[in-house]
Short mmCIF file of C-alpha atoms and ligand atoms in Angstrom, two decimals:
data_model
loop_
_atom_site.label_atom_id
_atom_site.label_comp_id
_atom_site.label_asym_id
_atom_site.label_seq_id
_atom_site.Cartn_x
_atom_site.Cartn_y
_atom_site.Cartn_z
CA MET P 720 -42.37 -44.95 -12.43
CA ARG P 721 -44.76 -45.73 -9.56
CA PHE P 722 -46.94 -48.65 -8.53
CA VAL P 723 -50.57 -47.83 -9.35
CA PHE P 724 -52.96 -48.89 -6.58
CA ASP P 725 -55.99 -50.91 -7.79
CA PRO P 726 -57.76 -51.76 -4.52
CA HIS P 727 -59.31 -55.22 -4.11
CA SER P 728 -63.04 -55.03 -4.89
CA SER P 729 -63.94 -57.65 -2.28
CA PRO P 730 -61.22 -57.90 0.40
CA VAL P 731 -61.52 -60.45 3.20
CA PRO P 732 -64.16 -59.14 5.66
CA ALA P 733 -62.69 -57.71 8.88
CA GLU P 734 -64.12 -60.44 11.11
CA ASP P 735 -62.78 -63.22 8.91
CA ARG P 736 -59.38 -61.49 8.69
CA ALA P 737 -59.21 -61.12 12.49
CA GLU P 738 -59.78 -64.84 12.85
CA ARG P 739 -57.16 -65.75 10.24
CA ILE P 740 -54.44 -63.63 11.85
CA LEU P 741 -55.14 -64.78 15.39
CA ASP P 742 -52.64 -67.64 15.12
CA PRO P 743 -51.28 -67.41 11.57
CA GLY P 744 -48.23 -69.68 11.88
CA PHE P 745 -45.96 -69.17 8.88
CA GLY P 746 -46.55 -68.93 5.13
CA ARG P 747 -50.21 -69.85 4.89
CA VAL P 748 -52.27 -66.74 5.65
CA PHE P 749 -51.99 -64.29 2.78
CA THR P 750 -53.12 -60.68 2.56
CA ASP P 751 -55.59 -59.12 0.11
CA HIS P 752 -53.11 -57.56 -2.32
CA MET P 753 -49.91 -58.24 -4.26
CA ALA P 754 -47.40 -56.09 -6.11
CA ILE P 755 -46.75 -56.90 -9.76
CA LEU P 756 -44.34 -55.41 -12.28
CA ARG P 757 -43.33 -56.58 -15.73
CA TRP P 758 -40.10 -56.47 -17.68
CA SER P 759 -39.53 -57.07 -21.37
CA ASP P 760 -36.60 -56.58 -23.72
CA ALA P 761 -38.59 -53.92 -25.57
CA LYS P 762 -40.12 -51.96 -22.66
CA GLY P 763 -37.83 -52.53 -19.67
CA TRP P 764 -39.71 -52.28 -16.32
CA HIS P 765 -43.35 -51.34 -16.81
CA ASP P 766 -46.94 -51.72 -15.62
CA GLY P 767 -46.31 -51.65 -11.85
CA ARG P 768 -49.45 -52.29 -9.79
CA ILE P 769 -50.63 -53.11 -6.31
CA ARG P 770 -53.75 -55.10 -6.96
CA ALA P 771 -55.96 -57.93 -5.75
CA ARG P 772 -53.99 -61.06 -4.94
CA GLU P 773 -55.14 -63.76 -7.32
CA PRO P 774 -53.85 -66.88 -9.13
CA LEU P 775 -51.57 -66.44 -12.12
CA THR P 776 -52.45 -67.86 -15.50
CA LEU P 777 -49.32 -69.24 -17.15
CA ASP P 778 -48.87 -70.89 -20.52
CA PRO P 779 -47.47 -74.42 -19.99
CA ALA P 780 -44.42 -73.39 -22.04
CA THR P 781 -43.53 -70.50 -19.71
CA ALA P 782 -39.74 -70.61 -19.30
CA VAL P 783 -39.63 -70.69 -15.48
CA LEU P 784 -41.64 -73.93 -15.39
CA HIS P 785 -38.90 -75.71 -17.36
CA TYR P 786 -35.54 -74.10 -16.58
CA ALA P 787 -36.18 -72.63 -13.11
CA GLN P 788 -35.04 -69.11 -13.96
CA GLU P 789 -36.42 -67.72 -10.69
CA ILE P 790 -35.13 -65.71 -7.73
CA PHE P 791 -36.71 -64.52 -4.51
CA GLU P 792 -36.22 -62.64 -1.27
CA GLY P 793 -37.62 -62.94 2.24
CA LEU P 794 -38.02 -60.09 4.70
CA LYS P 795 -40.39 -58.93 7.39
CA ALA P 796 -42.28 -55.76 8.23
CA TYR P 797 -42.28 -55.55 12.02
CA ARG P 798 -44.87 -54.18 14.40
CA LEU P 799 -43.03 -51.80 16.72
CA ASP P 800 -43.68 -51.65 20.44
CA ASP P 801 -45.20 -48.18 20.00
CA GLY P 802 -47.76 -49.51 17.50
CA GLY P 803 -45.96 -48.31 14.36
CA THR P 804 -44.53 -50.55 11.64
CA ALA P 805 -41.04 -50.77 10.13
CA LEU P 806 -38.79 -52.68 7.76
CA PHE P 807 -35.39 -54.03 8.86
CA ARG P 808 -32.50 -53.58 6.40
CA ALA P 809 -34.77 -53.89 3.34
CA ASP P 810 -32.08 -52.07 1.34
CA ALA P 811 -29.82 -55.09 1.89
CA ASN P 812 -32.55 -57.39 0.51
CA ALA P 813 -32.87 -55.10 -2.53
CA ARG P 814 -29.10 -55.37 -3.16
CA ARG P 815 -29.10 -59.14 -2.74
CA PHE P 816 -32.07 -59.40 -5.14
CA ARG P 817 -29.98 -57.56 -7.75
CA ASP P 818 -27.02 -59.86 -7.08
CA SER P 819 -29.25 -62.93 -7.47
CA ALA P 820 -30.71 -61.52 -10.71
CA ARG P 821 -27.22 -61.03 -12.16
CA ARG P 822 -26.25 -64.62 -11.34
CA LEU P 823 -29.41 -65.99 -12.97
CA ALA P 824 -29.01 -63.81 -16.10
CA MET P 825 -32.15 -61.83 -15.22
CA PRO P 826 -32.74 -58.06 -15.39
CA GLU P 827 -31.70 -56.21 -12.21
CA LEU P 828 -34.60 -54.55 -10.44
CA PRO P 829 -33.58 -51.00 -9.38
CA GLU P 830 -33.42 -50.84 -5.57
CA GLU P 831 -35.85 -47.92 -5.56
CA LEU P 832 -38.52 -50.04 -7.28
CA PHE P 833 -37.91 -52.91 -4.84
CA ALA P 834 -38.44 -50.47 -1.92
CA GLN P 835 -41.55 -48.93 -3.49
CA SER P 836 -43.17 -52.31 -4.17
CA ILE P 837 -42.66 -53.45 -0.58
CA GLU P 838 -43.71 -50.22 1.06
CA ALA P 839 -46.81 -49.81 -1.10
CA LEU P 840 -47.92 -53.39 -0.39
CA VAL P 841 -47.40 -53.07 3.37
CA LYS P 842 -49.40 -49.84 3.31
CA ALA P 843 -52.25 -51.48 1.34
CA ASP P 844 -52.41 -54.45 3.71
CA ALA P 845 -51.54 -52.78 7.02
CA ASP P 846 -54.65 -54.32 8.62
CA TRP P 847 -53.11 -57.78 8.25
CA PHE P 848 -50.43 -57.35 10.95
CA PRO P 849 -51.17 -59.98 13.59
CA ALA P 850 -51.87 -58.22 16.88
CA ILE P 851 -49.95 -60.93 18.77
CA GLU P 852 -46.54 -60.55 20.41
CA GLY P 853 -43.80 -60.87 17.79
CA GLY P 854 -46.31 -60.84 14.92
CA SER P 855 -45.09 -59.55 11.56
CA LEU P 856 -45.88 -59.41 7.87
CA TYR P 857 -43.53 -61.74 5.99
CA LEU P 858 -42.82 -60.32 2.52
CA ARG P 859 -41.87 -62.50 -0.40
CA PRO P 860 -40.58 -60.60 -3.46
CA PHE P 861 -39.80 -62.91 -6.39
CA MET P 862 -39.14 -62.81 -10.11
CA ILE P 863 -39.86 -65.43 -12.75
CA ALA P 864 -38.95 -65.86 -16.42
CA SER P 865 -42.39 -65.40 -18.02
CA GLU P 866 -41.50 -65.71 -21.68
CA VAL P 867 -43.35 -68.50 -23.50
CA PHE P 868 -40.46 -70.30 -25.20
CA LEU P 869 -38.73 -73.65 -24.76
CA GLY P 870 -35.29 -72.60 -25.99
CA VAL P 871 -32.62 -72.64 -23.26
CA LYS P 872 -31.57 -68.99 -23.00
CA PRO P 873 -32.18 -66.05 -20.67
CA ALA P 874 -35.86 -65.16 -21.13
CA GLY P 875 -36.93 -61.96 -22.85
CA GLU P 876 -39.82 -61.33 -20.42
CA TYR P 877 -40.06 -61.39 -16.63
CA LEU P 878 -42.66 -60.96 -13.93
CA TYR P 879 -41.66 -59.43 -10.58
CA MET P 880 -44.13 -59.82 -7.74
CA VAL P 881 -44.43 -59.36 -3.99
CA ILE P 882 -46.86 -61.27 -1.82
CA ALA P 883 -47.30 -60.84 1.93
CA SER P 884 -48.34 -63.22 4.65
CA ALA P 885 -49.21 -62.74 8.29
CA ALA P 886 -46.61 -64.45 10.46
CA GLY P 887 -46.78 -65.36 14.12
CA SER P 888 -43.87 -65.34 16.49
CA TYR P 889 -41.38 -68.05 15.66
CA TRP P 890 -40.73 -68.17 19.37
CA LYS P 891 -44.12 -69.20 20.62
CA GLY P 892 -43.38 -71.31 23.63
CA GLY P 893 -39.82 -69.99 23.90
CA ALA P 894 -36.64 -70.61 21.96
CA ARG P 895 -36.12 -74.34 21.52
CA ALA P 896 -32.73 -75.78 20.62
CA ILE P 897 -32.88 -77.62 17.29
CA SER P 898 -31.07 -80.77 16.20
CA LEU P 899 -29.08 -81.02 12.96
CA TRP P 900 -28.40 -83.86 10.56
CA VAL P 901 -25.02 -83.48 8.83
CA SER P 902 -25.56 -84.19 5.14
CA HIS P 903 -22.46 -86.11 4.02
CA ASP P 904 -24.05 -87.44 0.82
CA TYR P 905 -25.85 -84.43 -0.63
CA THR P 906 -24.30 -81.00 -1.13
CA ARG P 907 -26.20 -77.78 -1.67
CA ALA P 908 -23.86 -75.70 -3.81
CA GLY P 909 -20.43 -75.96 -5.42
CA PRO P 910 -17.74 -73.46 -6.45
CA GLY P 911 -18.96 -71.43 -9.42
CA GLY P 912 -22.56 -72.48 -8.77
CA THR P 913 -25.52 -70.54 -7.42
CA GLY P 914 -25.03 -71.00 -3.67
CA ALA P 915 -24.73 -67.27 -3.00
CA ALA P 916 -27.88 -66.44 -4.98
CA LYS P 917 -31.38 -66.77 -3.60
CA CYS P 918 -32.83 -68.86 -6.41
CA GLY P 919 -35.48 -71.54 -6.11
CA GLY P 920 -33.17 -74.20 -7.55
CA ASN P 921 -30.95 -74.11 -4.44
CA TYR P 922 -33.94 -74.98 -2.28
CA ALA P 923 -35.13 -77.74 -4.62
CA THR P 924 -31.74 -79.45 -4.31
CA SER P 925 -31.74 -79.12 -0.51
CA LEU P 926 -35.03 -80.97 0.01
CA VAL P 927 -33.74 -84.51 -0.26
CA ALA P 928 -31.22 -83.79 2.52
CA GLN P 929 -33.91 -82.11 4.59
CA SER P 930 -36.17 -85.18 4.18
CA GLU P 931 -33.27 -87.36 5.28
CA ALA P 932 -32.80 -85.12 8.35
CA ILE P 933 -36.44 -85.56 9.32
CA ARG P 934 -36.21 -89.33 8.77
CA ARG P 935 -33.21 -89.39 11.12
CA GLY P 936 -35.22 -87.58 13.77
CA CYS P 937 -33.51 -84.20 13.28
CA ASP P 938 -35.04 -80.76 12.66
CA GLN P 939 -32.75 -79.50 9.90
CA ALA P 940 -29.93 -80.59 7.58
CA VAL P 941 -26.55 -78.83 7.67
CA PHE P 942 -24.49 -78.94 4.48
CA LEU P 943 -20.77 -79.55 3.96
CA ASP P 944 -18.73 -78.11 1.11
CA ALA P 945 -18.99 -79.85 -2.26
CA VAL P 946 -15.24 -80.33 -2.86
CA GLU P 947 -13.78 -81.85 0.32
CA HIS P 948 -17.03 -82.72 2.14
CA ARG P 949 -15.38 -81.38 5.31
CA TRP P 950 -16.22 -77.75 5.80
CA ILE P 951 -19.48 -76.63 7.39
CA GLU P 952 -21.44 -74.37 5.05
CA GLU P 953 -24.99 -73.59 6.19
CA LEU P 954 -28.47 -74.99 6.72
CA GLY P 955 -31.11 -75.16 3.96
CA GLY P 956 -32.43 -71.74 4.96
CA MET P 957 -30.16 -70.36 7.69
CA ASN P 958 -26.51 -69.45 8.27
CA ILE P 959 -24.54 -70.93 11.16
CA PHE P 960 -22.36 -69.56 13.98
CA PHE P 961 -20.00 -71.18 16.49
CA VAL P 962 -19.26 -69.73 19.96
CA PHE P 963 -16.06 -70.59 21.83
CA ASP P 964 -15.07 -70.65 25.49
CA ASP P 965 -12.95 -67.52 25.08
CA GLY P 966 -16.14 -65.62 24.06
CA GLY P 967 -15.12 -65.45 20.38
CA ILE P 968 -17.50 -66.33 17.56
CA GLN P 969 -16.90 -67.87 14.14
CA THR P 970 -18.95 -68.34 10.98
CA PRO P 971 -18.08 -69.73 7.54
CA PRO P 972 -16.72 -67.11 5.10
CA LEU P 973 -18.65 -65.89 2.06
CA THR P 974 -16.80 -67.82 -0.62
CA GLY P 975 -19.70 -67.97 -3.08
CA THR P 976 -21.30 -71.22 -1.96
CA ILE P 977 -23.42 -69.89 0.93
CA LEU P 978 -26.10 -67.22 1.07
CA PRO P 979 -24.80 -63.90 2.44
CA GLY P 980 -27.47 -63.68 5.14
CA ILE P 981 -28.57 -60.28 6.38
CA THR P 982 -29.07 -61.68 9.87
CA ARG P 983 -25.52 -63.12 9.65
CA ASP P 984 -24.16 -59.71 8.73
CA SER P 985 -26.17 -58.01 11.49
CA ILE P 986 -24.80 -60.43 14.10
CA LEU P 987 -21.23 -59.92 12.89
CA THR P 988 -21.74 -56.16 13.15
CA LEU P 989 -23.23 -56.35 16.67
CA ALA P 990 -20.45 -58.73 17.79
CA ARG P 991 -17.71 -56.41 16.48
CA ASP P 992 -19.44 -53.48 18.23
CA GLU P 993 -19.31 -55.49 21.46
CA GLY P 994 -15.58 -56.03 20.96
CA LEU P 995 -15.93 -59.81 20.60
CA SER P 996 -13.31 -61.69 18.62
CA VAL P 997 -15.00 -62.48 15.30
CA ARG P 998 -13.71 -64.89 12.69
CA GLU P 999 -15.10 -65.55 9.23
CA GLU P 1000 -13.18 -68.77 8.68
CA LEU P 1001 -13.71 -72.34 7.53
CA TYR P 1002 -14.64 -74.81 10.27
CA SER P 1003 -14.59 -78.54 9.67
CA ILE P 1004 -17.05 -81.15 10.88
CA ASP P 1005 -14.15 -83.01 12.60
CA GLN P 1006 -13.10 -79.86 14.44
CA TRP P 1007 -16.69 -79.18 15.46
CA ARG P 1008 -16.95 -82.67 16.98
CA ALA P 1009 -13.59 -82.35 18.72
CA ASP P 1010 -14.30 -78.87 20.09
CA ALA P 1011 -17.76 -79.87 21.34
CA ALA P 1012 -16.16 -82.84 23.13
CA SER P 1013 -13.31 -80.82 24.69
CA GLY P 1014 -15.57 -77.96 25.77
CA ARG P 1015 -13.71 -75.41 23.63
CA LEU P 1016 -16.95 -74.96 21.67
CA VAL P 1017 -19.69 -73.83 24.03
CA GLU P 1018 -22.58 -72.87 21.72
CA SER P 1019 -23.73 -73.01 18.10
CA PHE P 1020 -26.68 -71.25 16.56
CA ALA P 1021 -28.40 -70.84 13.21
CA CYS P 1022 -29.73 -67.50 12.03
CA GLY P 1023 -32.00 -66.01 9.39
CA THR P 1024 -35.01 -63.76 8.91
CA ALA P 1025 -37.60 -66.42 9.78
CA ALA P 1026 -36.12 -67.83 12.97
CA VAL P 1027 -33.85 -64.86 13.89
CA VAL P 1028 -31.40 -66.79 16.11
CA THR P 1029 -31.99 -70.49 16.77
CA PRO P 1030 -29.85 -72.48 19.22
CA ILE P 1031 -28.43 -75.80 18.03
CA GLY P 1032 -28.52 -78.47 20.74
CA LYS P 1033 -27.52 -81.72 19.05
CA VAL P 1034 -25.70 -82.76 15.89
CA THR P 1035 -26.03 -86.17 14.25
CA GLY P 1036 -24.06 -87.76 11.39
CA PRO P 1037 -24.10 -91.25 9.85
CA ASP P 1038 -21.95 -92.72 12.65
CA TYR P 1039 -21.67 -90.05 15.32
CA GLU P 1040 -23.72 -87.76 17.49
CA PHE P 1041 -22.71 -84.93 19.78
CA THR P 1042 -24.35 -82.42 22.09
CA ILE P 1043 -23.37 -78.77 22.17
CA GLY P 1044 -22.86 -77.31 25.64
CA SER P 1045 -25.80 -78.36 27.79
CA GLY P 1046 -27.96 -78.96 24.69
CA ALA P 1047 -30.06 -75.90 25.51
CA THR P 1048 -29.90 -72.19 24.62
CA GLY P 1049 -26.52 -70.68 25.53
CA GLN P 1050 -25.87 -67.18 26.88
CA THR P 1051 -24.34 -65.71 23.72
CA THR P 1052 -27.13 -67.12 21.55
CA ALA P 1053 -29.77 -65.65 23.87
CA ARG P 1054 -27.95 -62.29 23.91
CA PHE P 1055 -27.89 -62.01 20.09
CA LEU P 1056 -31.53 -63.08 19.84
CA SER P 1057 -32.61 -60.43 22.30
CA ALA P 1058 -30.32 -57.70 20.84
CA LEU P 1059 -31.63 -58.25 17.30
CA THR P 1060 -35.30 -58.49 18.19
CA ALA P 1061 -34.96 -55.36 20.37
CA ILE P 1062 -33.74 -53.37 17.34
CA GLN P 1063 -36.37 -54.93 15.05
CA HIS P 1064 -39.20 -53.92 17.37
CA GLY P 1065 -37.88 -50.44 18.07
CA ARG P 1066 -36.92 -51.16 21.69
CA ALA P 1067 -33.18 -50.50 21.33
CA PRO P 1068 -31.04 -47.73 19.85
CA ASP P 1069 -30.47 -48.16 16.12
CA PRO P 1070 -27.23 -46.28 15.40
CA ARG P 1071 -26.91 -47.66 11.87
CA GLY P 1072 -30.44 -46.81 10.80
CA TRP P 1073 -31.32 -50.46 10.11
CA LEU P 1074 -34.99 -49.82 10.86
CA LYS P 1075 -37.08 -47.89 8.33
CA ARG P 1076 -40.31 -46.73 9.90
CA LEU P 1077 -43.36 -47.03 7.66
CA SER P 1078 -46.06 -45.80 10.05
C1 LIG N 1374 -29.89 -70.66 2.32
C2 LIG N 1374 -30.12 -69.55 3.27
N1 LIG N 1374 -29.10 -69.19 4.09
C3 LIG N 1374 -29.22 -68.18 4.96
C4 LIG N 1374 -30.41 -67.48 5.08
C5 LIG N 1374 -30.50 -66.34 6.04
O1 LIG N 1374 -30.55 -65.12 5.35
P1 LIG N 1374 -31.23 -63.84 5.97
O2 LIG N 1374 -30.58 -63.62 7.29
O3 LIG N 1374 -30.95 -62.75 5.00
O4 LIG N 1374 -32.68 -64.16 6.11
C6 LIG N 1374 -31.51 -67.83 4.29
C7 LIG N 1374 -32.78 -67.13 4.44
O5 LIG N 1374 -33.09 -66.25 3.69
C8 LIG N 1374 -31.35 -68.87 3.35
O6 LIG N 1374 -32.37 -69.21 2.56
#
């Protein structure tokens, strides 16, 4: 099966588009087209199209609106330094999308169809790449339960879609160290729950902690485990790393409550290639405080597709606050940021074939 291309009959005029992508920020400037594919018990995957992006009409009894049977992915198509375009590890997003589908009792989209939908959409909307340094097309594949039925059960019909938005460089003005609020009251995911799946429900539950973080003057919330409220898990939308004075790095293990980030995996791979000591082990909030105070911990950073690698400068809890290193971007953090972005923009060797050139 292939995605049929139905071109938009009245795409955004070139002049208007140029203006919109001049300084697109994140998540607000959308392209002309979208990919759409349906699934039903009777027909399986069918009716794949790349067509004009437009609002959906949903019956008020559509299952996703009530029981949140929804999953998504987030990845970027990068503009290479030589003018071409490429995807970074999109096959890993396709696998994670299948894993999320399984956890939410949804049909698994074959990886080949995931790849086709993304590549066909990027091709249709290639004119929407911002011409600015670090500009990319952010791709948002997602799937919703579209059956019109109020019974609580896995739906019998689904809609898979991909939308694209022009994204500016996250690093406009340079990498700034962020501050974290440690969420002691609210947890994000528990054992046996959906923490390792990329489903909308995880993000809905994280928002109250994120609002609290903002109220406390911090940029982001960091979550602790749901059982002992001791072990650092991750941020609402990024994984976390710790860097020690012996040069070693550590990140929480994939025990089912955190998202297996593709940036996380890429950093672990690059670090092992460099011969760094790498640990995927639990790290407690008390240890983090103690190590930051003693100087054993020299850096911490968050990582994910949107922000790549973001230094963490300050950490605040209900009755404590500590600074990490000098509070600014550390050497190891800067090295990983530059190593990853160099591969993503085709400036560095890519021995693992992480980059898939599209044009
Ligand atoms: C909860 C959460 N953790 C971690 C990540 C980082 O994952 P990735 O590196 O695949 O973007 C994301 C972003 O997708 C996320 O939403």
